[in-house]
Every structure is written in C-alpha cells, then in structure tokens.
Amino acid sequence: MAIQQRIFILLGAILAFAFVCQRIRKDKILVEDSIFWVVLSVVLVIIAIFPGIAIWCGRLFGFISPINFVYTLLIALLLVKAFGNSAEISMLKSKVNDLAQEVALKDELNQEEKDAEADKAKAVADQSDGARIPRS
C-alpha cells in the first residue's frame, strides 16, 4: 500500500474520530450509535499504521491491491450500518404510527366524554327550566 494511501486513510480516520467525539460532546449523537464509528476509525488507524494487515487480508481474499481490500471492507461495513439504520427507522415508523393511532383514539374518547357531559348538562338545564315555568 502506497504511503499516500496510508496517510489518506490515517487522516480520514482521525477526522472521523474527532467529528464523532465532537458530536458526542454536543449531545448530537447517542454514545451507543457512536461506538460503530469509533471502532471503524480505530480499525482504519490500525490498517494505516500496519499495512501488512491489509496486504495479508487482500492476498487471502484474492484482491490485486491491498487498497481495494480496504475500500471493499469499508463499503461492506457501511452497507451493514445502512441496513441496521434502515431496520431501526422502519421499527420507529411503526411505533410512531401506533402512537398516532392511540392518541387519535384517546382524543376521540375524550371528545365523546365531553359531548356526553354537555348533553347531560343541557338536559339538567332543560329540566330546571321546566320547573320554573310560571303558573297561572
């Protein structure tokens, strides 16, 4: 692996790690979600510092160039992360839909209770008006 590629990977990993740490400090990302990015950054730093790992793995899996192995590994990891995010988003959409339906039902019940109370109050008012009719 060329030195320029190693420097590029190392700088990218360090920038990604710094960005994730900044987002954690500003409470813009949950710690649980940031673990993936921190681990990915550490793996990239290790690969940049010890290129023999990428060379060995690249040969093991039949890659012509170690950098192709690194890029393929990154693409695969990001696809796994994207799939996990997609599954989580689907689950959250379902929960939001369920909550919206529950809130709508509760609002409907509250409105029916208010209408029943208003009808009851009107009936009581009508009865008391009937008792006040002057006698001739």
Short mmCIF file of N, CA and C in Angstrom, two decimals:
data_model
loop_
_atom_site.label_atom_id
_atom_site.label_comp_id
_atom_site.label_asym_id
_atom_site.label_seq_id
_atom_site.Cartn_x
_atom_site.Cartn_y
_atom_site.Cartn_z
N MET A 1 0.86 -1.17 0.00
CA MET A 1 0.00 0.00 0.00
C MET A 1 0.91 1.23 0.00
N ALA A 2 0.59 2.17 -0.89
CA ALA A 2 1.40 3.38 -1.04
C ALA A 2 1.28 4.26 0.20
N ILE A 3 2.33 5.03 0.45
CA ILE A 3 2.36 5.91 1.62
C ILE A 3 1.26 6.96 1.54
N GLN A 4 0.94 7.44 0.33
CA GLN A 4 -0.13 8.43 0.18
C GLN A 4 -1.47 7.84 0.61
N GLN A 5 -1.69 6.59 0.25
CA GLN A 5 -2.93 5.93 0.65
C GLN A 5 -2.99 5.74 2.16
N ARG A 6 -1.87 5.39 2.74
CA ARG A 6 -1.82 5.22 4.20
C ARG A 6 -2.09 6.53 4.91
N ILE A 7 -1.50 7.61 4.41
CA ILE A 7 -1.71 8.94 5.01
C ILE A 7 -3.17 9.36 4.84
N PHE A 8 -3.72 9.11 3.67
CA PHE A 8 -5.12 9.44 3.40
C PHE A 8 -6.05 8.70 4.36
N ILE A 9 -5.82 7.42 4.53
CA ILE A 9 -6.65 6.61 5.45
C ILE A 9 -6.48 7.09 6.88
N LEU A 10 -5.25 7.36 7.28
CA LEU A 10 -4.98 7.82 8.65
C LEU A 10 -5.64 9.16 8.93
N LEU A 11 -5.51 10.11 8.01
CA LEU A 11 -6.14 11.42 8.20
C LEU A 11 -7.67 11.30 8.22
N GLY A 12 -8.21 10.49 7.33
CA GLY A 12 -9.67 10.30 7.31
C GLY A 12 -10.17 9.69 8.60
N ALA A 13 -9.44 8.71 9.12
CA ALA A 13 -9.85 8.06 10.38
C ALA A 13 -9.76 9.03 11.55
N ILE A 14 -8.71 9.82 11.58
CA ILE A 14 -8.56 10.79 12.68
C ILE A 14 -9.65 11.86 12.60
N LEU A 15 -9.94 12.34 11.40
CA LEU A 15 -11.01 13.34 11.25
C LEU A 15 -12.37 12.76 11.63
N ALA A 16 -12.63 11.52 11.22
CA ALA A 16 -13.90 10.88 11.58
C ALA A 16 -14.01 10.71 13.09
N PHE A 17 -12.91 10.28 13.72
CA PHE A 17 -12.91 10.11 15.17
C PHE A 17 -13.15 11.44 15.89
N ALA A 18 -12.48 12.50 15.42
CA ALA A 18 -12.68 13.82 16.03
C ALA A 18 -14.11 14.31 15.85
N PHE A 19 -14.67 14.09 14.67
CA PHE A 19 -16.04 14.51 14.40
C PHE A 19 -17.02 13.77 15.31
N VAL A 20 -16.84 12.47 15.46
CA VAL A 20 -17.73 11.68 16.33
C VAL A 20 -17.61 12.16 17.77
N CYS A 21 -16.38 12.39 18.23
CA CYS A 21 -16.19 12.87 19.61
C CYS A 21 -16.86 14.22 19.82
N GLN A 22 -16.76 15.10 18.84
CA GLN A 22 -17.41 16.41 18.93
C GLN A 22 -18.92 16.27 19.01
N ARG A 23 -19.49 15.39 18.18
CA ARG A 23 -20.94 15.18 18.20
C ARG A 23 -21.39 14.58 19.53
N ILE A 24 -20.58 13.71 20.11
CA ILE A 24 -20.94 13.13 21.41
C ILE A 24 -20.95 14.22 22.48
N ARG A 25 -19.93 15.06 22.47
CA ARG A 25 -19.85 16.12 23.48
C ARG A 25 -21.01 17.09 23.37
N LYS A 26 -21.50 17.36 22.17
CA LYS A 26 -22.62 18.28 21.98
C LYS A 26 -23.96 17.58 22.09
N ASP A 27 -23.97 16.31 22.49
CA ASP A 27 -25.20 15.52 22.62
C ASP A 27 -26.00 15.47 21.32
N LYS A 28 -25.32 15.41 20.20
CA LYS A 28 -25.99 15.32 18.91
C LYS A 28 -26.09 13.87 18.43
N ILE A 29 -25.40 12.97 19.13
CA ILE A 29 -25.41 11.55 18.76
C ILE A 29 -25.34 10.74 20.05
N LEU A 30 -26.05 9.65 20.07
CA LEU A 30 -26.02 8.79 21.23
C LEU A 30 -24.70 8.02 21.29
N VAL A 31 -24.24 7.74 22.48
CA VAL A 31 -22.99 7.01 22.65
C VAL A 31 -23.09 5.63 22.00
N GLU A 32 -24.26 4.99 22.11
CA GLU A 32 -24.44 3.66 21.53
C GLU A 32 -24.25 3.70 20.02
N ASP A 33 -24.75 4.77 19.37
CA ASP A 33 -24.61 4.90 17.92
C ASP A 33 -23.18 5.25 17.51
N SER A 34 -22.47 5.93 18.37
CA SER A 34 -21.12 6.36 18.03
C SER A 34 -20.09 5.24 18.15
N ILE A 35 -20.42 4.18 18.84
CA ILE A 35 -19.46 3.08 19.02
C ILE A 35 -19.02 2.53 17.67
N PHE A 36 -19.96 2.35 16.74
CA PHE A 36 -19.62 1.85 15.41
C PHE A 36 -18.56 2.73 14.76
N TRP A 37 -18.77 4.04 14.81
CA TRP A 37 -17.86 4.96 14.13
C TRP A 37 -16.50 5.01 14.82
N VAL A 38 -16.48 4.93 16.12
CA VAL A 38 -15.20 4.93 16.83
C VAL A 38 -14.42 3.67 16.49
N VAL A 39 -15.09 2.52 16.50
CA VAL A 39 -14.42 1.25 16.18
C VAL A 39 -13.92 1.29 14.73
N LEU A 40 -14.73 1.79 13.82
CA LEU A 40 -14.31 1.90 12.43
C LEU A 40 -13.07 2.79 12.30
N SER A 41 -13.05 3.89 13.01
CA SER A 41 -11.89 4.79 12.97
C SER A 41 -10.65 4.10 13.51
N VAL A 42 -10.78 3.36 14.60
CA VAL A 42 -9.64 2.65 15.18
C VAL A 42 -9.13 1.59 14.20
N VAL A 43 -10.04 0.86 13.56
CA VAL A 43 -9.63 -0.15 12.57
C VAL A 43 -8.86 0.50 11.42
N LEU A 44 -9.34 1.64 10.96
CA LEU A 44 -8.64 2.33 9.87
C LEU A 44 -7.26 2.83 10.30
N VAL A 45 -7.15 3.31 11.52
CA VAL A 45 -5.85 3.75 12.03
C VAL A 45 -4.89 2.56 12.08
N ILE A 46 -5.38 1.43 12.57
CA ILE A 46 -4.53 0.23 12.65
C ILE A 46 -4.09 -0.21 11.25
N ILE A 47 -5.01 -0.18 10.29
CA ILE A 47 -4.66 -0.58 8.92
C ILE A 47 -3.65 0.41 8.31
N ALA A 48 -3.81 1.71 8.62
CA ALA A 48 -2.88 2.70 8.08
C ALA A 48 -1.50 2.56 8.71
N ILE A 49 -1.44 2.26 9.99
CA ILE A 49 -0.15 2.13 10.67
C ILE A 49 0.52 0.81 10.34
N PHE A 50 -0.27 -0.25 10.26
CA PHE A 50 0.26 -1.58 9.95
C PHE A 50 -0.33 -2.08 8.63
N PRO A 51 0.21 -1.63 7.51
CA PRO A 51 -0.37 -2.01 6.21
C PRO A 51 -0.23 -3.50 5.90
N GLY A 52 0.62 -4.18 6.63
CA GLY A 52 0.77 -5.62 6.42
C GLY A 52 -0.53 -6.37 6.64
N ILE A 53 -1.38 -5.85 7.51
CA ILE A 53 -2.69 -6.48 7.76
C ILE A 53 -3.53 -6.43 6.49
N ALA A 54 -3.59 -5.27 5.86
CA ALA A 54 -4.37 -5.13 4.62
C ALA A 54 -3.76 -5.95 3.49
N ILE A 55 -2.44 -5.99 3.43
CA ILE A 55 -1.77 -6.78 2.40
C ILE A 55 -2.08 -8.26 2.58
N TRP A 56 -1.96 -8.75 3.81
CA TRP A 56 -2.23 -10.17 4.09
C TRP A 56 -3.69 -10.53 3.80
N CYS A 57 -4.61 -9.71 4.29
CA CYS A 57 -6.05 -9.97 4.07
C CYS A 57 -6.39 -9.86 2.58
N GLY A 58 -5.80 -8.89 1.89
CA GLY A 58 -6.04 -8.73 0.47
C GLY A 58 -5.60 -9.96 -0.31
N ARG A 59 -4.42 -10.48 0.02
CA ARG A 59 -3.94 -11.70 -0.64
C ARG A 59 -4.82 -12.89 -0.27
N LEU A 60 -5.23 -12.96 0.99
CA LEU A 60 -6.06 -14.07 1.45
C LEU A 60 -7.37 -14.14 0.67
N PHE A 61 -7.96 -13.00 0.40
CA PHE A 61 -9.25 -12.95 -0.30
C PHE A 61 -9.11 -12.73 -1.80
N GLY A 62 -7.89 -12.67 -2.31
CA GLY A 62 -7.67 -12.60 -3.75
C GLY A 62 -7.74 -11.21 -4.35
N PHE A 63 -7.51 -10.18 -3.58
CA PHE A 63 -7.50 -8.82 -4.11
C PHE A 63 -6.15 -8.54 -4.75
N ILE A 64 -6.16 -7.81 -5.86
CA ILE A 64 -4.91 -7.48 -6.55
C ILE A 64 -4.13 -6.44 -5.75
N SER A 65 -4.86 -5.48 -5.20
CA SER A 65 -4.23 -4.39 -4.46
C SER A 65 -4.81 -4.35 -3.04
N PRO A 66 -3.98 -4.11 -2.04
CA PRO A 66 -4.48 -4.03 -0.66
C PRO A 66 -5.50 -2.90 -0.47
N ILE A 67 -5.33 -1.80 -1.22
CA ILE A 67 -6.27 -0.69 -1.05
C ILE A 67 -7.65 -1.09 -1.53
N ASN A 68 -7.73 -1.97 -2.54
CA ASN A 68 -9.03 -2.47 -2.98
C ASN A 68 -9.71 -3.26 -1.87
N PHE A 69 -8.92 -4.01 -1.11
CA PHE A 69 -9.47 -4.73 0.03
C PHE A 69 -10.02 -3.75 1.06
N VAL A 70 -9.26 -2.69 1.35
CA VAL A 70 -9.68 -1.70 2.34
C VAL A 70 -10.98 -1.03 1.89
N TYR A 71 -11.05 -0.63 0.63
CA TYR A 71 -12.26 0.02 0.12
C TYR A 71 -13.46 -0.93 0.16
N THR A 72 -13.23 -2.18 -0.23
CA THR A 72 -14.31 -3.16 -0.20
C THR A 72 -14.78 -3.40 1.23
N LEU A 73 -13.83 -3.48 2.16
CA LEU A 73 -14.18 -3.65 3.57
C LEU A 73 -15.02 -2.48 4.07
N LEU A 74 -14.60 -1.26 3.71
CA LEU A 74 -15.35 -0.07 4.14
C LEU A 74 -16.76 -0.07 3.54
N ILE A 75 -16.87 -0.40 2.28
CA ILE A 75 -18.19 -0.43 1.64
C ILE A 75 -19.08 -1.46 2.31
N ALA A 76 -18.53 -2.63 2.60
CA ALA A 76 -19.32 -3.69 3.25
C ALA A 76 -19.77 -3.25 4.64
N LEU A 77 -18.87 -2.65 5.41
CA LEU A 77 -19.25 -2.20 6.75
C LEU A 77 -20.31 -1.11 6.70
N LEU A 78 -20.19 -0.20 5.75
CA LEU A 78 -21.17 0.87 5.64
C LEU A 78 -22.53 0.34 5.17
N LEU A 79 -22.51 -0.67 4.32
CA LEU A 79 -23.78 -1.30 3.92
C LEU A 79 -24.46 -1.97 5.11
N VAL A 80 -23.67 -2.63 5.95
CA VAL A 80 -24.23 -3.25 7.15
C VAL A 80 -24.83 -2.18 8.06
N LYS A 81 -24.12 -1.07 8.23
CA LYS A 81 -24.62 0.03 9.06
C LYS A 81 -25.89 0.63 8.46
N ALA A 82 -25.90 0.82 7.14
CA ALA A 82 -27.09 1.37 6.48
C ALA A 82 -28.29 0.44 6.65
N PHE A 83 -28.07 -0.86 6.53
CA PHE A 83 -29.16 -1.81 6.72
C PHE A 83 -29.67 -1.75 8.16
N GLY A 84 -28.76 -1.69 9.12
CA GLY A 84 -29.18 -1.57 10.52
C GLY A 84 -29.98 -0.31 10.77
N ASN A 85 -29.53 0.81 10.19
CA ASN A 85 -30.27 2.06 10.33
C ASN A 85 -31.64 1.97 9.68
N SER A 86 -31.71 1.33 8.53
CA SER A 86 -32.98 1.17 7.83
C SER A 86 -33.96 0.34 8.65
N ALA A 87 -33.46 -0.73 9.25
CA ALA A 87 -34.32 -1.57 10.09
C ALA A 87 -34.80 -0.79 11.31
N GLU A 88 -33.93 -0.01 11.90
CA GLU A 88 -34.32 0.78 13.08
C GLU A 88 -35.33 1.86 12.69
N ILE A 89 -35.14 2.50 11.55
CA ILE A 89 -36.08 3.51 11.09
C ILE A 89 -37.45 2.89 10.83
N SER A 90 -37.48 1.71 10.22
CA SER A 90 -38.76 1.03 9.98
C SER A 90 -39.48 0.73 11.28
N MET A 91 -38.73 0.26 12.27
CA MET A 91 -39.32 -0.05 13.57
C MET A 91 -39.87 1.23 14.22
N LEU A 92 -39.11 2.32 14.13
CA LEU A 92 -39.56 3.58 14.72
C LEU A 92 -40.78 4.15 14.00
N LYS A 93 -40.83 3.99 12.67
CA LYS A 93 -42.02 4.44 11.93
C LYS A 93 -43.26 3.68 12.38
N SER A 94 -43.09 2.39 12.60
CA SER A 94 -44.21 1.57 13.07
C SER A 94 -44.67 2.03 14.45
N LYS A 95 -43.71 2.32 15.32
CA LYS A 95 -44.07 2.80 16.67
C LYS A 95 -44.77 4.15 16.61
N VAL A 96 -44.29 5.04 15.75
CA VAL A 96 -44.91 6.36 15.61
C VAL A 96 -46.34 6.20 15.10
N ASN A 97 -46.54 5.31 14.14
CA ASN A 97 -47.87 5.06 13.61
C ASN A 97 -48.79 4.52 14.70
N ASP A 98 -48.30 3.57 15.48
CA ASP A 98 -49.10 3.02 16.58
C ASP A 98 -49.45 4.10 17.61
N LEU A 99 -48.47 4.94 17.94
CA LEU A 99 -48.73 6.01 18.90
C LEU A 99 -49.72 7.03 18.36
N ALA A 100 -49.61 7.36 17.09
CA ALA A 100 -50.56 8.31 16.49
C ALA A 100 -51.97 7.76 16.53
N GLN A 101 -52.13 6.48 16.25
CA GLN A 101 -53.45 5.86 16.30
C GLN A 101 -53.98 5.85 17.73
N GLU A 102 -53.11 5.56 18.68
CA GLU A 102 -53.53 5.54 20.09
C GLU A 102 -53.96 6.93 20.55
N VAL A 103 -53.21 7.94 20.17
CA VAL A 103 -53.56 9.32 20.55
C VAL A 103 -54.88 9.71 19.90
N ALA A 104 -55.08 9.34 18.64
CA ALA A 104 -56.33 9.66 17.96
C ALA A 104 -57.52 9.00 18.65
N LEU A 105 -57.36 7.75 19.08
CA LEU A 105 -58.44 7.06 19.79
C LEU A 105 -58.73 7.73 21.14
N LYS A 106 -57.69 8.11 21.85
CA LYS A 106 -57.89 8.79 23.14
C LYS A 106 -58.56 10.15 22.95
N ASP A 107 -58.17 10.87 21.91
CA ASP A 107 -58.82 12.15 21.62
C ASP A 107 -60.29 11.95 21.29
N GLU A 108 -60.59 10.92 20.53
CA GLU A 108 -61.98 10.61 20.18
C GLU A 108 -62.79 10.28 21.44
N LEU A 109 -62.21 9.47 22.32
CA LEU A 109 -62.90 9.12 23.57
C LEU A 109 -63.12 10.35 24.44
N ASN A 110 -62.10 11.21 24.52
CA ASN A 110 -62.23 12.45 25.31
C ASN A 110 -63.33 13.34 24.73
N GLN A 111 -63.39 13.43 23.42
CA GLN A 111 -64.42 14.25 22.78
C GLN A 111 -65.80 13.68 23.05
N GLU A 112 -65.93 12.35 22.98
CA GLU A 112 -67.22 11.72 23.26
C GLU A 112 -67.64 11.97 24.71
N GLU A 113 -66.68 11.91 25.65
CA GLU A 113 -66.99 12.18 27.05
C GLU A 113 -67.44 13.63 27.24
N LYS A 114 -66.77 14.55 26.58
CA LYS A 114 -67.15 15.96 26.68
C LYS A 114 -68.54 16.19 26.10
N ASP A 115 -68.82 15.54 24.97
CA ASP A 115 -70.14 15.68 24.35
C ASP A 115 -71.22 15.10 25.27
N ALA A 116 -70.92 13.96 25.90
CA ALA A 116 -71.90 13.34 26.81
C ALA A 116 -72.14 14.24 28.02
N GLU A 117 -71.07 14.84 28.55
CA GLU A 117 -71.23 15.74 29.69
C GLU A 117 -72.02 16.98 29.29
N ALA A 118 -71.77 17.49 28.09
CA ALA A 118 -72.50 18.67 27.62
C ALA A 118 -73.98 18.34 27.43
N ASP A 119 -74.28 17.16 26.89
CA ASP A 119 -75.67 16.74 26.72
C ASP A 119 -76.35 16.58 28.06
N LYS A 120 -75.62 16.01 29.02
CA LYS A 120 -76.17 15.81 30.37
C LYS A 120 -76.45 17.16 31.03
N ALA A 121 -75.51 18.09 30.89
CA ALA A 121 -75.71 19.43 31.47
C ALA A 121 -76.87 20.14 30.80
N LYS A 122 -77.04 19.95 29.51
CA LYS A 122 -78.14 20.57 28.81
C LYS A 122 -79.48 19.98 29.26
N ALA A 123 -79.49 18.66 29.46
CA ALA A 123 -80.72 18.01 29.93
C ALA A 123 -81.09 18.49 31.32
N VAL A 124 -80.10 18.64 32.19
CA VAL A 124 -80.37 19.14 33.54
C VAL A 124 -80.85 20.57 33.47
N ALA A 125 -80.29 21.37 32.61
CA ALA A 125 -80.71 22.76 32.46
C ALA A 125 -82.13 22.83 31.91
N ASP A 126 -82.45 21.96 30.97
CA ASP A 126 -83.80 21.94 30.42
C ASP A 126 -84.82 21.54 31.48
N GLN A 127 -84.48 20.59 32.33
CA GLN A 127 -85.38 20.16 33.41
C GLN A 127 -85.60 21.28 34.41
N SER A 128 -84.52 21.99 34.72
CA SER A 128 -84.69 23.05 35.70
C SER A 128 -85.47 24.23 35.10
N ASP A 129 -85.37 24.45 33.77
CA ASP A 129 -86.16 25.49 33.14
C ASP A 129 -87.63 25.11 33.15
N GLY A 130 -87.94 23.82 32.99
CA GLY A 130 -89.31 23.35 33.02
C GLY A 130 -89.93 23.55 34.40
N ALA A 131 -89.15 23.47 35.45
CA ALA A 131 -89.67 23.63 36.80
C ALA A 131 -89.93 25.10 37.11
N ARG A 132 -89.37 26.01 36.37
CA ARG A 132 -89.52 27.43 36.63
C ARG A 132 -90.66 28.05 35.81
N ILE A 133 -91.40 27.27 35.10
CA ILE A 133 -92.49 27.84 34.31
C ILE A 133 -93.52 28.45 35.28
N PRO A 134 -93.83 29.72 35.06
CA PRO A 134 -94.80 30.36 35.98
C PRO A 134 -96.18 29.75 35.82
N ARG A 135 -96.90 29.63 36.96
CA ARG A 135 -98.24 29.05 36.97
C ARG A 135 -99.27 30.17 36.87
N SER A 136 -100.31 29.94 36.14
CA SER A 136 -101.33 30.96 36.02
C SER A 136 -102.52 30.68 36.88
#
